[in-house]
């Protein structure tokens, strides 16, 4: 499903998708960013930590979101498709969801993360991979998994 949500944009100009993502994020999500998360990311970056965003959401929305929390654009692993001459294609290049998250992390980052934060069952494999896992505002499925695995729940 995550792949389909990216390929549905095929034929659009990538610049238009970026603008739509900017508008969508501003209207629906900017006010819902946890201030504590922004502060944590800022502190981690200040101490030299390697901070990445890994999401099954399309990369245009995640790129816009990370502008608001300080994670660099080159540190984003999100659902992506090939772009030909500025036009979105239907050729998937990455879908980090479920078991795809640890695969993307190991392929792109090249090591097991010290800490991972997740909020849905699609993050369970990524949280299992990390040395320290935190479920943030988890959906019921992930909350149960986090309790069973004694993960930190925020």
PDB file of C-alpha atoms in Angstrom:
ATOM      1  CA  UNK A   1       0.000   0.000   0.000  1.00  0.00           C
ATOM      2  CA  UNK A   2       2.822   2.440   0.814  1.00  0.00           C
ATOM      3  CA  UNK A   3       4.303   1.894  -2.628  1.00  0.00           C
ATOM      4  CA  UNK A   4       0.947   2.509  -4.266  1.00  0.00           C
ATOM      5  CA  UNK A   5       0.605   5.772  -2.350  1.00  0.00           C
ATOM      6  CA  UNK A   6       3.823   6.990  -3.990  1.00  0.00           C
ATOM      7  CA  UNK A   7       3.204   5.634  -7.503  1.00  0.00           C
ATOM      8  CA  UNK A   8      -0.257   7.222  -7.582  1.00  0.00           C
ATOM      9  CA  UNK A   9       1.608  10.474  -8.269  1.00  0.00           C
ATOM     10  CA  UNK A  10       3.113   9.193 -11.522  1.00  0.00           C
ATOM     11  CA  UNK A  11       3.040  11.728 -14.327  1.00  0.00           C
ATOM     12  CA  UNK A  12       3.109  14.740 -11.986  1.00  0.00           C
ATOM     13  CA  UNK A  13       6.035  17.112 -11.910  1.00  0.00           C
ATOM     14  CA  UNK A  14       8.111  16.488  -8.806  1.00  0.00           C
ATOM     15  CA  UNK A  15       8.141  20.244  -8.103  1.00  0.00           C
ATOM     16  CA  UNK A  16       4.333  20.155  -7.927  1.00  0.00           C
ATOM     17  CA  UNK A  17       4.388  17.152  -5.575  1.00  0.00           C
ATOM     18  CA  UNK A  18       6.818  19.019  -3.303  1.00  0.00           C
ATOM     19  CA  UNK A  19       4.562  22.072  -3.243  1.00  0.00           C
ATOM     20  CA  UNK A  20       1.503  19.937  -2.495  1.00  0.00           C
ATOM     21  CA  UNK A  21       3.404  18.192   0.315  1.00  0.00           C
ATOM     22  CA  UNK A  22       4.413  21.578   1.754  1.00  0.00           C
ATOM     23  CA  UNK A  23       0.800  22.785   1.751  1.00  0.00           C
ATOM     24  CA  UNK A  24      -0.546  19.486   3.121  1.00  0.00           C
ATOM     25  CA  UNK A  25       1.993  19.371   5.944  1.00  0.00           C
ATOM     26  CA  UNK A  26       1.487  23.024   6.874  1.00  0.00           C
ATOM     27  CA  UNK A  27      -2.291  22.655   6.993  1.00  0.00           C
ATOM     28  CA  UNK A  28      -2.513  19.324   8.807  1.00  0.00           C
ATOM     29  CA  UNK A  29       0.643  18.520  10.762  1.00  0.00           C
ATOM     30  CA  UNK A  30       2.899  21.426  11.734  1.00  0.00           C
ATOM     31  CA  UNK A  31       0.826  22.152  14.827  1.00  0.00           C
ATOM     32  CA  UNK A  32       0.975  18.470  15.857  1.00  0.00           C
ATOM     33  CA  UNK A  33       4.760  18.130  16.054  1.00  0.00           C
ATOM     34  CA  UNK A  34       5.730  17.246  19.615  1.00  0.00           C
ATOM     35  CA  UNK A  35       7.890  20.083  21.008  1.00  0.00           C
ATOM     36  CA  UNK A  36       9.764  17.437  23.001  1.00  0.00           C
ATOM     37  CA  UNK A  37      10.675  15.626  19.784  1.00  0.00           C
ATOM     38  CA  UNK A  38      12.023  18.811  18.235  1.00  0.00           C
ATOM     39  CA  UNK A  39      14.079  19.471  21.365  1.00  0.00           C
ATOM     40  CA  UNK A  40      15.386  15.904  21.476  1.00  0.00           C
ATOM     41  CA  UNK A  41      16.458  16.007  17.832  1.00  0.00           C
ATOM     42  CA  UNK A  42      18.151  19.355  18.391  1.00  0.00           C
ATOM     43  CA  UNK A  43      20.055  18.059  21.410  1.00  0.00           C
ATOM     44  CA  UNK A  44      21.073  14.870  19.625  1.00  0.00           C
ATOM     45  CA  UNK A  45      22.372  16.824  16.648  1.00  0.00           C
ATOM     46  CA  UNK A  46      24.253  19.236  18.930  1.00  0.00           C
ATOM     47  CA  UNK A  47      26.116  16.309  20.501  1.00  0.00           C
ATOM     48  CA  UNK A  48      27.082  14.897  17.099  1.00  0.00           C
ATOM     49  CA  UNK A  49      24.569  12.055  16.883  1.00  0.00           C
ATOM     50  CA  UNK A  50      23.701  10.722  13.443  1.00  0.00           C
ATOM     51  CA  UNK A  51      19.928  11.331  13.259  1.00  0.00           C
ATOM     52  CA  UNK A  52      17.830   9.867  10.439  1.00  0.00           C
ATOM     53  CA  UNK A  53      14.113   9.881   9.568  1.00  0.00           C
ATOM     54  CA  UNK A  54      12.765   6.549   8.297  1.00  0.00           C
ATOM     55  CA  UNK A  55       9.173   6.477   7.096  1.00  0.00           C
ATOM     56  CA  UNK A  56       6.867   4.594   4.760  1.00  0.00           C
ATOM     57  CA  UNK A  57       5.174   7.918   3.934  1.00  0.00           C
ATOM     58  CA  UNK A  58       6.161   9.436   0.592  1.00  0.00           C
ATOM     59  CA  UNK A  59       9.453  11.257   0.600  1.00  0.00           C
ATOM     60  CA  UNK A  60       7.931  14.622  -0.380  1.00  0.00           C
ATOM     61  CA  UNK A  61       5.872  14.846   2.810  1.00  0.00           C
ATOM     62  CA  UNK A  62       8.733  13.563   4.967  1.00  0.00           C
ATOM     63  CA  UNK A  63      11.187  16.024   3.403  1.00  0.00           C
ATOM     64  CA  UNK A  64       8.833  18.853   4.289  1.00  0.00           C
ATOM     65  CA  UNK A  65       8.290  17.507   7.787  1.00  0.00           C
ATOM     66  CA  UNK A  66      12.002  17.221   8.526  1.00  0.00           C
ATOM     67  CA  UNK A  67      12.502  20.892   7.686  1.00  0.00           C
ATOM     68  CA  UNK A  68      10.449  21.568  10.847  1.00  0.00           C
ATOM     69  CA  UNK A  69      12.492  19.314  13.149  1.00  0.00           C
ATOM     70  CA  UNK A  70      16.012  19.831  11.814  1.00  0.00           C
ATOM     71  CA  UNK A  71      16.844  16.492  10.195  1.00  0.00           C
ATOM     72  CA  UNK A  72      18.934  16.978   7.050  1.00  0.00           C
ATOM     73  CA  UNK A  73      17.365  16.082   3.708  1.00  0.00           C
ATOM     74  CA  UNK A  74      20.126  13.558   2.958  1.00  0.00           C
ATOM     75  CA  UNK A  75      19.243  11.753   6.210  1.00  0.00           C
ATOM     76  CA  UNK A  76      15.754  10.744   5.062  1.00  0.00           C
ATOM     77  CA  UNK A  77      14.692   7.223   4.085  1.00  0.00           C
ATOM     78  CA  UNK A  78      11.094   7.382   2.866  1.00  0.00           C
ATOM     79  CA  UNK A  79       8.940   5.783   0.188  1.00  0.00           C
ATOM     80  CA  UNK A  80      10.381   6.903  -3.139  1.00  0.00           C
ATOM     81  CA  UNK A  81      10.073   6.458  -6.883  1.00  0.00           C
ATOM     82  CA  UNK A  82      12.375   7.219  -9.785  1.00  0.00           C
ATOM     83  CA  UNK A  83      12.133  10.705 -11.274  1.00  0.00           C
ATOM     84  CA  UNK A  84      12.724  11.173 -15.022  1.00  0.00           C
ATOM     85  CA  UNK A  85      13.352  14.723 -16.214  1.00  0.00           C
ATOM     86  CA  UNK A  86      11.464  16.122 -13.231  1.00  0.00           C
ATOM     87  CA  UNK A  87       8.455  13.822 -13.779  1.00  0.00           C
ATOM     88  CA  UNK A  88       7.399  11.233 -11.200  1.00  0.00           C
ATOM     89  CA  UNK A  89       7.423   7.659 -12.512  1.00  0.00           C
ATOM     90  CA  UNK A  90       5.797   4.513 -11.122  1.00  0.00           C
ATOM     91  CA  UNK A  91       9.157   2.768 -10.609  1.00  0.00           C
ATOM     92  CA  UNK A  92       9.581   2.259  -6.872  1.00  0.00           C
ATOM     93  CA  UNK A  93      13.109   2.789  -5.588  1.00  0.00           C
ATOM     94  CA  UNK A  94      12.429   2.339  -1.860  1.00  0.00           C
ATOM     95  CA  UNK A  95       9.511   1.411   0.425  1.00  0.00           C
ATOM     96  CA  UNK A  96      10.729   1.373   4.039  1.00  0.00           C
ATOM     97  CA  UNK A  97       7.747  -0.205   5.747  1.00  0.00           C
ATOM     98  CA  UNK A  98       7.581  -3.159   8.100  1.00  0.00           C
ATOM     99  CA  UNK A  99      10.528  -5.426   7.331  1.00  0.00           C
ATOM    100  CA  UNK A 100      11.629  -2.886   4.707  1.00  0.00           C
ATOM    101  CA  UNK A 101      12.665  -0.403   7.405  1.00  0.00           C
ATOM    102  CA  UNK A 102      15.542  -2.463   8.838  1.00  0.00           C
ATOM    103  CA  UNK A 103      16.600  -3.372   5.288  1.00  0.00           C
ATOM    104  CA  UNK A 104      16.695   0.314   4.249  1.00  0.00           C
ATOM    105  CA  UNK A 105      18.536   1.276   7.442  1.00  0.00           C
ATOM    106  CA  UNK A 106      21.205  -1.387   7.025  1.00  0.00           C
ATOM    107  CA  UNK A 107      21.609  -0.692   3.303  1.00  0.00           C
ATOM    108  CA  UNK A 108      21.734   3.112   3.470  1.00  0.00           C
ATOM    109  CA  UNK A 109      23.151   3.794   6.930  1.00  0.00           C
ATOM    110  CA  UNK A 110      25.224   0.632   7.141  1.00  0.00           C
ATOM    111  CA  UNK A 111      24.851  -0.111  10.841  1.00  0.00           C
ATOM    112  CA  UNK A 112      22.358  -0.929  13.567  1.00  0.00           C
ATOM    113  CA  UNK A 113      20.927   2.261  15.089  1.00  0.00           C
ATOM    114  CA  UNK A 114      21.593   2.981  18.742  1.00  0.00           C
ATOM    115  CA  UNK A 115      18.019   4.234  19.205  1.00  0.00           C
ATOM    116  CA  UNK A 116      14.841   4.046  17.133  1.00  0.00           C
ATOM    117  CA  UNK A 117      11.490   5.735  17.676  1.00  0.00           C
ATOM    118  CA  UNK A 118       8.268   4.390  16.185  1.00  0.00           C
ATOM    119  CA  UNK A 119       4.515   4.875  16.430  1.00  0.00           C
ATOM    120  CA  UNK A 120       2.860   2.054  14.477  1.00  0.00           C
ATOM    121  CA  UNK A 121       3.055  -1.689  13.947  1.00  0.00           C
ATOM    122  CA  UNK A 122       4.967  -0.974  10.729  1.00  0.00           C
ATOM    123  CA  UNK A 123       7.833   0.205  12.966  1.00  0.00           C
ATOM    124  CA  UNK A 124       8.069  -3.013  15.007  1.00  0.00           C
ATOM    125  CA  UNK A 125      10.907  -4.565  12.955  1.00  0.00           C
ATOM    126  CA  UNK A 126      12.886  -1.309  13.065  1.00  0.00           C
ATOM    127  CA  UNK A 127      12.456  -1.081  16.832  1.00  0.00           C
ATOM    128  CA  UNK A 128      13.605  -4.689  17.194  1.00  0.00           C
ATOM    129  CA  UNK A 129      16.735  -3.878  15.176  1.00  0.00           C
ATOM    130  CA  UNK A 130      17.750  -0.901  17.346  1.00  0.00           C
ATOM    131  CA  UNK A 131      19.810  -1.234  20.496  1.00  0.00           C
ATOM    132  CA  UNK A 132      17.221   0.876  22.362  1.00  0.00           C
ATOM    133  CA  UNK A 133      13.601   1.181  21.204  1.00  0.00           C
ATOM    134  CA  UNK A 134      11.028   3.850  22.042  1.00  0.00           C
ATOM    135  CA  UNK A 135       7.361   3.681  21.071  1.00  0.00           C
ATOM    136  CA  UNK A 136       6.102   7.271  20.753  1.00  0.00           C
ATOM    137  CA  UNK A 137       2.340   7.796  20.943  1.00  0.00           C
ATOM    138  CA  UNK A 138       1.989   4.223  19.631  1.00  0.00           C
ATOM    139  CA  UNK A 139      -1.083   2.760  18.029  1.00  0.00           C
ATOM    140  CA  UNK A 140      -2.637  -0.100  20.076  1.00  0.00           C
ATOM    141  CA  UNK A 141      -0.821  -2.849  18.150  1.00  0.00           C
ATOM    142  CA  UNK A 142       2.624  -1.308  18.692  1.00  0.00           C
ATOM    143  CA  UNK A 143       1.821  -0.451  22.292  1.00  0.00           C
ATOM    144  CA  UNK A 144       1.112  -4.127  23.006  1.00  0.00           C
ATOM    145  CA  UNK A 145       4.332  -5.180  21.272  1.00  0.00           C
ATOM    146  CA  UNK A 146       6.295  -2.528  23.179  1.00  0.00           C
ATOM    147  CA  UNK A 147       4.880  -3.699  26.511  1.00  0.00           C
ATOM    148  CA  UNK A 148       5.609  -7.345  25.659  1.00  0.00           C
ATOM    149  CA  UNK A 149       9.191  -6.448  24.724  1.00  0.00           C
ATOM    150  CA  UNK A 150       9.554  -3.969  27.625  1.00  0.00           C
ATOM    151  CA  UNK A 151      10.346  -1.080  25.304  1.00  0.00           C
ATOM    152  CA  UNK A 152      10.099   2.475  26.537  1.00  0.00           C
ATOM    153  CA  UNK A 153       6.702   3.986  25.746  1.00  0.00           C
ATOM    154  CA  UNK A 154       6.293   7.765  25.484  1.00  0.00           C
TER     155      UNK A 154
END
